Amino acid sequence: MSTVLNRHPRKRRGPLAGLIVADFCWMGVGAVATRMLADFGADVIKIEDRTRLDMPRRLPFYKGEVRTYGEEDPHPDPNKGGLFNNYNRNKLGITINMRTERGRRIAEELISKASVVTENFAPGVMERWGLTYERLRELRPDVLYARMSGYGHDGPHSEYRSYGPVVQAVSGLTHISGLPGREPSGWGFSHMDNQAAYYNSAAILMAVLQREITGQGTEVDVSAVEVGINLLGPVMLDVAVNGRSTRGPDFPTGNRLEHPQAAPHGVYPAAGDDRWVAIAVFDDTDWKALVTEVGAPEWTADPRFATQTDRFAHQDALDEYLSAWTREHDPHEIMHRLQAAGVAAAAVQHAGDLNESDPQLAHRGTFFELDHPVIGEARFEGSPVLFSGIEPDNWRSAPLLGEDNEYVFTTLLGMPREEIAELTREGIL
């Protein structure tokens, strides 16, 4: 159901109400981190530059008008960015030209009123604007300065540029992905942009909690590469203890699982165009239930499949037999039948399944809709966490470019409207 709300800022609701964030973040890794704060009541004030648009503003991605990275419009309508709309819901939006001295002074006034400052530029950008942690502490002694970058803000690679696929490669994630005997596949999606964003949100909330206890601010430095390395624990242990290589004729294992020995374990073709189903069998009980559901054909009595160890040793033959059965059935039918029998199975769902027909997601209220003055009604993925007595404060879709200039500069900084109008004409706001 669509929710059409008054776009004029109001007092926020939620556990983070009253927290003011001066948000210099752009792209996904920073914007998703501060979106989580905005969802639960923080006044996140997104600071933009009219002459250097955030990349997601240049990528229309809604209702049939789609462009991907590398196809961005050089002269876009800045308010048509569907990806920007998703990343920046529930935020306020202002524009400041940080290349001007007056613009930097206004930003410093805003920082003095905020208690959290966030940024995810390449290291050195904020320093060129004079916004070091030492300067921020002069403006606000208890400030939380949350900094997010690819490599971290010190070290020999700290100034290297990065995006999600770069982080995935450097952290080692790309090297261990794919199929055995094939080149590393990586991901088509910037997985680490989102994964690092969750660490960023958690780090900010820990810093807020520490300040509540001690009254002291802090500088937070999150390295997306190090976040990626944190996802490699079992593989690094295997290398260190067993001396295994992370690439070879039998590794990566693709959809197969080695520990514990599980077979069949993989993603199998199903009836329909490009439809698939995941099935995982871990022991003889699972196997017997699977055999019953497939109708106990002759191949299930093959001695090669007598025990879990046997099945694990003959996965190629087993997968071929099982695929012949799964191809004849709808993936959701297989999922429901096997789950009812106690076997872990799931249809591989596409966007249409998630948005339109998944009853679990509908029950949980995973998706919600907000109106937008330019894009129109748009759908968002909600918080994956439900609380008793706490709800997200979804009050508005993403801000139009500079939409909240007058509100923020008059209400928070006390600037006269005439001055705001003059600074806008001069290209400072």
Short mmCIF file of C-alpha atoms in Angstrom, two decimals:
data_model
loop_
_atom_site.label_atom_id
_atom_site.label_comp_id
_atom_site.label_asym_id
_atom_site.label_seq_id
_atom_site.Cartn_x
_atom_site.Cartn_y
_atom_site.Cartn_z
CA MET A 1 0.00 0.00 0.00
CA SER A 2 1.39 3.40 -0.96
CA THR A 3 1.97 5.99 1.72
CA VAL A 4 1.71 9.62 0.58
CA LEU A 5 3.18 11.83 3.27
CA ASN A 6 3.75 15.54 3.78
CA ARG A 7 7.34 16.15 2.71
CA HIS A 8 7.84 19.05 5.10
CA PRO A 9 10.28 18.07 7.88
CA ARG A 10 8.78 17.20 11.24
CA LYS A 11 9.90 15.93 14.62
CA ARG A 12 11.22 12.42 14.12
CA ARG A 13 10.12 9.30 15.96
CA GLY A 14 12.17 6.33 17.07
CA PRO A 15 15.12 5.40 19.29
CA LEU A 16 17.49 7.77 17.44
CA ALA A 17 15.18 10.80 17.48
CA GLY A 18 17.18 13.89 18.42
CA LEU A 19 20.42 12.62 16.85
CA ILE A 20 21.58 15.07 14.18
CA VAL A 21 23.96 13.75 11.53
CA ALA A 22 25.88 15.99 9.13
CA ASP A 23 26.18 13.46 6.32
CA PHE A 24 28.81 13.98 3.64
CA CYS A 25 28.38 10.39 2.41
CA TRP A 26 27.70 9.47 -1.17
CA MET A 27 27.35 6.30 -3.25
CA GLY A 28 26.20 3.17 -1.42
CA VAL A 29 28.65 2.27 1.33
CA GLY A 30 28.06 5.55 3.19
CA ALA A 31 24.49 6.26 2.15
CA VAL A 32 23.16 2.87 3.26
CA ALA A 33 24.91 3.24 6.61
CA THR A 34 23.26 6.56 7.36
CA ARG A 35 19.95 5.38 5.90
CA MET A 36 19.71 2.89 8.77
CA LEU A 37 20.11 5.78 11.20
CA ALA A 38 17.50 7.82 9.36
CA ASP A 39 15.05 4.90 9.31
CA PHE A 40 14.96 4.90 13.10
CA GLY A 41 14.58 8.60 13.80
CA ALA A 42 17.91 10.36 13.31
CA ASP A 43 17.87 13.68 11.47
CA VAL A 44 20.36 12.78 8.76
CA ILE A 45 21.20 15.91 6.76
CA LYS A 46 22.69 14.84 3.44
CA ILE A 47 25.14 17.47 2.15
CA GLU A 48 25.45 17.60 -1.64
CA ASP A 49 27.09 19.69 -4.35
CA ARG A 50 24.90 20.90 -7.22
CA THR A 51 27.85 20.70 -9.64
CA ARG A 52 29.05 17.22 -8.67
CA LEU A 53 26.03 14.99 -8.41
CA ASP A 54 26.07 11.78 -6.42
CA MET A 55 26.40 8.89 -8.90
CA PRO A 56 23.03 7.32 -7.95
CA ARG A 57 21.34 10.61 -8.93
CA ARG A 58 22.62 10.03 -12.47
CA LEU A 59 21.20 6.53 -12.75
CA PRO A 60 17.44 6.43 -13.41
CA PHE A 61 16.37 3.01 -12.25
CA TYR A 62 12.61 2.81 -12.00
CA LYS A 63 9.47 1.89 -13.94
CA GLY A 64 11.14 0.90 -17.16
CA GLU A 65 13.78 3.64 -17.31
CA VAL A 66 16.99 1.80 -16.41
CA ARG A 67 20.68 2.58 -16.78
CA THR A 68 23.57 0.82 -15.12
CA TYR A 69 26.96 2.05 -13.97
CA GLY A 70 28.88 3.17 -17.05
CA GLU A 71 25.64 4.32 -18.69
CA GLU A 72 24.89 7.24 -16.40
CA ASP A 73 23.36 10.35 -17.97
CA PRO A 74 25.91 13.20 -18.16
CA HIS A 75 23.07 15.73 -17.94
CA PRO A 76 20.44 14.01 -15.80
CA ASP A 77 17.38 15.21 -14.01
CA PRO A 78 18.94 14.96 -10.52
CA ASN A 79 15.60 14.02 -9.00
CA LYS A 80 14.97 10.95 -11.17
CA GLY A 81 17.60 8.71 -9.59
CA GLY A 82 15.78 5.60 -8.42
CA LEU A 83 18.89 4.22 -6.72
CA PHE A 84 19.41 7.54 -4.95
CA ASN A 85 15.79 7.45 -3.82
CA ASN A 86 16.35 4.04 -2.25
CA TYR A 87 19.65 4.91 -0.57
CA ASN A 88 18.48 8.19 0.89
CA ARG A 89 14.90 7.80 2.08
CA ASN A 90 13.98 9.48 5.37
CA LYS A 91 16.85 12.00 5.04
CA LEU A 92 16.98 15.76 4.71
CA GLY A 93 18.88 17.16 1.73
CA ILE A 94 20.88 20.38 1.42
CA THR A 95 23.45 21.72 -1.03
CA ILE A 96 26.76 23.42 -0.13
CA ASN A 97 29.60 24.28 -2.50
CA MET A 98 32.54 23.10 -0.41
CA ARG A 99 35.02 24.59 -2.88
CA THR A 100 34.12 28.06 -1.61
CA GLU A 101 35.32 29.55 1.68
CA ARG A 102 31.80 30.69 2.58
CA GLY A 103 30.45 27.22 1.86
CA ARG A 104 33.02 25.63 4.15
CA ARG A 105 32.14 28.09 6.94
CA ILE A 106 28.46 27.19 6.61
CA ALA A 107 29.37 23.49 6.76
CA GLU A 108 31.34 24.14 9.94
CA GLU A 109 28.33 25.93 11.48
CA LEU A 110 26.21 22.89 10.66
CA ILE A 111 28.79 20.53 12.16
CA SER A 112 28.76 22.55 15.39
CA LYS A 113 25.02 21.86 15.66
CA ALA A 114 25.28 18.19 14.74
CA SER A 115 26.67 15.52 17.03
CA VAL A 116 27.68 13.04 14.32
CA VAL A 117 29.61 13.72 11.11
CA THR A 118 29.88 11.00 8.46
CA GLU A 119 31.87 10.77 5.24
CA ASN A 120 33.09 8.13 2.79
CA PHE A 121 35.22 10.11 0.36
CA ALA A 122 38.68 9.01 -0.66
CA PRO A 123 41.12 9.87 2.14
CA GLY A 124 42.31 13.46 1.86
CA VAL A 125 39.09 15.11 0.63
CA MET A 126 37.83 16.18 4.04
CA GLU A 127 41.37 17.26 5.01
CA ARG A 128 41.52 19.56 1.96
CA TRP A 129 38.39 21.21 3.28
CA GLY A 130 40.03 21.60 6.67
CA LEU A 131 37.65 19.09 8.27
CA THR A 132 40.12 17.05 10.30
CA TYR A 133 39.08 15.36 13.52
CA GLU A 134 41.00 18.00 15.46
CA ARG A 135 39.08 20.79 13.71
CA LEU A 136 35.76 19.04 14.28
CA ARG A 137 36.54 18.74 18.00
CA GLU A 138 37.08 22.50 18.07
CA LEU A 139 33.63 22.94 16.57
CA ARG A 140 31.98 20.29 18.75
CA PRO A 141 34.09 18.73 21.55
CA ASP A 142 31.97 15.55 21.79
CA VAL A 143 31.65 15.04 18.04
CA LEU A 144 31.54 11.55 16.53
CA TYR A 145 33.47 11.56 13.27
CA ALA A 146 32.53 8.41 11.34
CA ARG A 147 34.85 7.83 8.41
CA MET A 148 34.34 5.06 5.88
CA SER A 149 36.76 4.19 3.09
CA GLY A 150 38.07 1.30 1.06
CA TYR A 151 41.41 0.80 2.78
CA GLY A 152 41.20 2.89 5.95
CA HIS A 153 42.69 6.30 6.68
CA ASP A 154 46.28 5.30 7.30
CA GLY A 155 48.80 2.92 5.75
CA PRO A 156 50.55 2.70 2.38
CA HIS A 157 47.33 2.08 0.41
CA SER A 158 45.08 4.50 2.29
CA GLU A 159 44.76 6.89 -0.67
CA TYR A 160 43.88 4.18 -3.21
CA ARG A 161 40.47 4.60 -4.82
CA SER A 162 37.94 1.81 -4.45
CA TYR A 163 34.43 0.65 -5.24
CA GLY A 164 32.62 -2.49 -4.16
CA PRO A 165 34.17 -4.86 -6.76
CA VAL A 166 37.66 -3.49 -5.96
CA VAL A 167 37.14 -4.12 -2.24
CA GLN A 168 35.91 -7.65 -2.98
CA ALA A 169 39.04 -8.35 -5.01
CA VAL A 170 41.57 -6.89 -2.56
CA SER A 171 40.01 -8.53 0.49
CA GLY A 172 40.26 -11.99 -1.08
CA LEU A 173 36.54 -12.59 -1.58
CA THR A 174 36.76 -12.63 -5.37
CA HIS A 175 39.57 -15.19 -5.33
CA ILE A 176 37.48 -17.77 -3.45
CA SER A 177 34.29 -17.34 -5.48
CA GLY A 178 33.16 -19.30 -8.47
CA LEU A 179 33.41 -22.88 -9.67
CA PRO A 180 36.30 -25.36 -9.31
CA GLY A 181 38.87 -25.17 -12.06
CA ARG A 182 37.50 -21.85 -13.35
CA GLU A 183 38.71 -18.27 -13.11
CA PRO A 184 37.50 -16.19 -10.11
CA SER A 185 33.98 -14.97 -10.78
CA GLY A 186 33.43 -12.27 -8.16
CA TRP A 187 29.96 -10.73 -8.03
CA GLY A 188 28.12 -8.63 -10.55
CA PHE A 189 26.72 -6.65 -7.63
CA SER A 190 28.77 -4.41 -5.33
CA HIS A 191 28.21 -6.73 -2.40
CA MET A 192 30.80 -5.06 -0.16
CA ASP A 193 29.23 -1.63 -0.52
CA ASN A 194 26.26 -2.93 1.42
CA GLN A 195 28.14 -5.28 3.74
CA ALA A 196 30.56 -2.54 4.82
CA ALA A 197 27.62 -0.18 5.31
CA TYR A 198 26.21 -2.41 8.05
CA TYR A 199 29.55 -2.36 9.87
CA ASN A 200 29.56 1.42 9.50
CA SER A 201 26.10 1.68 11.08
CA ALA A 202 27.08 -0.60 13.94
CA ALA A 203 30.27 1.38 14.56
CA ILE A 204 28.36 4.67 14.70
CA LEU A 205 25.83 3.23 17.14
CA MET A 206 28.63 1.89 19.37
CA ALA A 207 30.23 5.33 19.35
CA VAL A 208 26.89 6.93 20.27
CA LEU A 209 26.52 4.48 23.16
CA GLN A 210 30.05 5.18 24.36
CA ARG A 211 29.34 8.92 24.32
CA GLU A 212 26.15 8.39 26.30
CA ILE A 213 28.23 6.59 28.97
CA THR A 214 31.41 8.71 28.99
CA GLY A 215 30.45 12.01 27.39
CA GLN A 216 33.40 11.62 25.02
CA GLY A 217 33.35 11.70 21.25
CA THR A 218 35.57 9.62 18.98
CA GLU A 219 36.84 9.18 15.45
CA VAL A 220 35.59 6.03 13.73
CA ASP A 221 37.66 4.60 10.86
CA VAL A 222 36.05 1.69 8.99
CA SER A 223 37.98 -0.09 6.24
CA ALA A 224 35.76 -1.92 3.76
CA VAL A 225 38.69 -4.19 2.80
CA GLU A 226 39.02 -5.29 6.42
CA VAL A 227 35.28 -5.91 6.57
CA GLY A 228 35.71 -8.24 3.60
CA ILE A 229 38.55 -10.07 5.33
CA ASN A 230 36.25 -10.64 8.30
CA LEU A 231 34.09 -12.78 6.00
CA LEU A 232 36.99 -15.13 5.20
CA GLY A 233 37.48 -16.78 8.59
CA PRO A 234 36.83 -20.45 7.71
CA VAL A 235 38.84 -20.23 4.49
CA MET A 236 41.83 -18.57 6.15
CA LEU A 237 41.73 -21.20 8.90
CA ASP A 238 41.73 -23.95 6.26
CA VAL A 239 44.78 -22.39 4.59
CA ALA A 240 46.65 -21.89 7.88
CA VAL A 241 45.88 -25.27 9.46
CA ASN A 242 45.53 -27.59 6.47
CA GLY A 243 47.84 -25.84 4.03
CA ARG A 244 45.21 -25.78 1.30
CA SER A 245 45.21 -23.42 -1.62
CA THR A 246 42.15 -21.24 -2.10
CA ARG A 247 42.11 -22.04 -5.82
CA GLY A 248 42.60 -25.39 -7.48
CA PRO A 249 40.85 -28.23 -9.30
CA ASP A 250 38.56 -28.85 -6.30
CA PHE A 251 38.23 -25.36 -4.85
CA PRO A 252 36.20 -23.16 -4.76
CA THR A 253 33.46 -25.72 -4.37
CA GLY A 254 30.74 -23.64 -6.02
CA ASN A 255 27.40 -24.65 -4.54
CA ARG A 256 28.78 -27.78 -2.90
CA LEU A 257 29.63 -28.10 0.78
CA GLU A 258 32.58 -30.01 2.20
CA HIS A 259 32.20 -29.69 5.96
CA PRO A 260 30.04 -31.42 6.99
CA GLN A 261 29.86 -33.71 3.98
CA ALA A 262 26.53 -32.88 2.38
CA ALA A 263 25.16 -34.48 -0.78
CA PRO A 264 23.15 -33.74 -2.73
CA HIS A 265 23.94 -30.10 -1.98
CA GLY A 266 23.54 -27.53 -4.70
CA VAL A 267 21.29 -25.55 -7.01
CA TYR A 268 19.38 -27.60 -9.56
CA PRO A 269 17.42 -26.72 -12.73
CA ALA A 270 13.65 -26.61 -12.40
CA ALA A 271 10.70 -26.38 -14.78
CA GLY A 272 10.30 -23.01 -16.44
CA ASP A 273 12.59 -20.47 -18.06
CA ASP A 274 15.79 -20.05 -16.02
CA ARG A 275 14.20 -21.44 -12.87
CA TRP A 276 16.23 -23.20 -10.17
CA VAL A 277 15.88 -24.80 -6.77
CA ALA A 278 18.40 -25.24 -3.93
CA ILE A 279 18.47 -28.58 -2.08
CA ALA A 280 20.66 -29.60 0.87
CA VAL A 281 20.85 -33.14 2.27
CA PHE A 282 23.01 -33.67 5.36
CA ASP A 283 22.30 -37.19 6.61
CA ASP A 284 20.48 -40.45 5.97
CA THR A 285 17.24 -39.11 7.41
CA ASP A 286 17.25 -36.26 4.89
CA TRP A 287 18.14 -38.69 2.12
CA LYS A 288 15.29 -41.08 2.90
CA ALA A 289 12.81 -38.20 2.90
CA LEU A 290 14.15 -36.97 -0.44
CA VAL A 291 13.93 -40.47 -1.93
CA THR A 292 10.28 -40.71 -0.90
CA GLU A 293 9.44 -37.36 -2.49
CA VAL A 294 11.13 -38.16 -5.81
CA GLY A 295 9.15 -41.43 -5.91
CA ALA A 296 12.01 -43.84 -5.09
CA PRO A 297 13.16 -44.40 -8.70
CA GLU A 298 15.70 -47.11 -9.44
CA TRP A 299 18.72 -44.79 -9.29
CA THR A 300 18.10 -44.00 -5.61
CA ALA A 301 19.00 -47.62 -4.79
CA ASP A 302 22.37 -47.38 -6.55
CA PRO A 303 25.12 -48.64 -4.16
CA ARG A 304 27.07 -45.45 -4.90
CA PHE A 305 24.40 -43.57 -2.94
CA ALA A 306 24.02 -45.97 -0.01
CA THR A 307 25.57 -43.74 2.65
CA GLN A 308 26.25 -40.07 3.09
CA THR A 309 29.96 -40.73 2.51
CA ASP A 310 29.14 -42.62 -0.71
CA ARG A 311 26.84 -39.87 -1.93
CA PHE A 312 29.49 -37.25 -1.20
CA ALA A 313 32.07 -39.22 -3.18
CA HIS A 314 29.75 -39.56 -6.21
CA GLN A 315 28.17 -36.11 -6.37
CA ASP A 316 28.50 -35.70 -10.14
CA ALA A 317 26.37 -38.77 -10.85
CA LEU A 318 23.95 -37.94 -8.04
CA ASP A 319 23.44 -34.39 -9.28
CA GLU A 320 22.76 -35.63 -12.79
CA TYR A 321 20.00 -37.96 -11.59
CA LEU A 322 18.46 -35.38 -9.27
CA SER A 323 18.52 -32.67 -11.96
CA ALA A 324 16.51 -34.93 -14.27
CA TRP A 325 13.77 -34.99 -11.60
CA THR A 326 13.88 -31.30 -10.63
CA ARG A 327 13.61 -30.24 -14.29
CA GLU A 328 10.11 -31.69 -14.36
CA HIS A 329 8.78 -29.67 -11.43
CA ASP A 330 8.11 -26.07 -10.45
CA PRO A 331 10.77 -24.77 -8.04
CA HIS A 332 8.20 -23.61 -5.48
CA GLU A 333 6.42 -26.96 -5.66
CA ILE A 334 9.72 -28.71 -4.93
CA MET A 335 10.44 -26.33 -2.06
CA HIS A 336 7.08 -26.90 -0.39
CA ARG A 337 7.15 -30.67 -0.85
CA LEU A 338 10.68 -31.13 0.47
CA GLN A 339 10.24 -28.70 3.35
CA ALA A 340 7.10 -30.57 4.40
CA ALA A 341 9.20 -33.75 4.42
CA GLY A 342 11.91 -32.14 6.53
CA VAL A 343 14.47 -31.51 3.78
CA ALA A 344 16.08 -28.08 3.45
CA ALA A 345 15.07 -26.70 0.05
CA ALA A 346 14.20 -23.34 -1.45
CA ALA A 347 13.18 -21.95 -4.81
CA VAL A 348 15.77 -19.60 -6.29
CA GLN A 349 13.66 -16.47 -6.41
CA HIS A 350 13.89 -13.55 -8.80
CA ALA A 351 12.71 -9.99 -8.22
CA GLY A 352 9.17 -10.78 -9.29
CA ASP A 353 8.90 -13.58 -6.74
CA LEU A 354 10.20 -11.35 -3.97
CA ASN A 355 8.01 -8.39 -4.81
CA GLU A 356 4.79 -10.05 -5.82
CA SER A 357 4.28 -13.54 -4.51
CA ASP A 358 6.43 -14.47 -1.51
CA PRO A 359 3.94 -14.94 1.37
CA GLN A 360 6.63 -14.84 4.08
CA LEU A 361 7.93 -11.44 2.97
CA ALA A 362 4.38 -10.15 2.65
CA HIS A 363 3.61 -11.34 6.18
CA ARG A 364 6.74 -9.66 7.56
CA GLY A 365 6.05 -6.42 5.71
CA THR A 366 9.48 -6.46 4.10
CA PHE A 367 8.53 -4.00 1.36
CA PHE A 368 6.79 -0.67 1.71
CA GLU A 369 5.98 2.20 -0.62
CA LEU A 370 6.43 5.95 -0.51
CA ASP A 371 5.46 8.61 -3.01
CA HIS A 372 8.03 10.81 -4.76
CA PRO A 373 7.29 14.14 -6.50
CA VAL A 374 9.23 13.21 -9.68
CA ILE A 375 9.52 9.43 -9.76
CA GLY A 376 6.08 8.78 -8.34
CA GLU A 377 5.19 5.84 -6.17
CA ALA A 378 8.28 3.77 -5.38
CA ARG A 379 8.87 0.58 -3.45
CA PHE A 380 11.58 0.14 -0.83
CA GLU A 381 13.04 -2.79 1.04
CA GLY A 382 12.49 -2.25 4.74
CA SER A 383 14.57 -3.04 7.79
CA PRO A 384 15.32 -6.77 8.16
CA VAL A 385 14.93 -6.42 11.93
CA LEU A 386 11.58 -6.22 13.73
CA PHE A 387 11.26 -4.90 17.29
CA SER A 388 8.45 -5.03 19.79
CA GLY A 389 7.40 -1.45 20.45
CA ILE A 390 9.79 0.13 17.89
CA GLU A 391 8.97 0.83 14.26
CA PRO A 392 10.92 2.54 11.48
CA ASP A 393 9.87 6.15 10.91
CA ASN A 394 9.37 6.09 7.14
CA TRP A 395 8.27 9.68 6.69
CA ARG A 396 9.52 10.60 3.22
CA SER A 397 11.24 9.34 0.09
CA ALA A 398 14.67 10.75 -0.75
CA PRO A 399 15.13 14.53 -0.80
CA LEU A 400 15.06 16.46 -4.04
CA LEU A 401 18.34 18.24 -4.74
CA GLY A 402 18.55 21.03 -2.14
CA GLU A 403 14.95 20.44 -1.05
CA ASP A 404 15.61 21.25 2.60
CA ASN A 405 17.98 24.19 2.24
CA GLU A 406 15.58 26.75 3.64
CA TYR A 407 14.41 24.54 6.51
CA VAL A 408 17.89 23.47 7.65
CA PHE A 409 19.60 26.83 7.24
CA THR A 410 16.81 28.85 8.88
CA THR A 411 15.78 26.41 11.60
CA LEU A 412 19.16 24.97 12.56
CA LEU A 413 21.55 27.81 11.70
CA GLY A 414 19.24 30.82 12.04
CA MET A 415 20.13 32.27 8.63
CA PRO A 416 17.76 34.87 7.14
CA ARG A 417 15.88 33.76 4.03
CA GLU A 418 17.31 36.72 2.11
CA GLU A 419 20.84 35.50 2.81
CA ILE A 420 19.95 31.97 1.70
CA ALA A 421 18.51 33.33 -1.54
CA GLU A 422 21.65 35.42 -2.17
CA LEU A 423 23.98 32.50 -1.45
CA THR A 424 21.94 30.35 -3.82
CA ARG A 425 22.30 32.92 -6.60
CA GLU A 426 26.05 33.00 -5.99
CA GLY A 427 26.30 29.23 -6.32
CA ILE A 428 27.37 28.70 -2.70
CA LEU A 429 24.18 26.83 -1.73
#
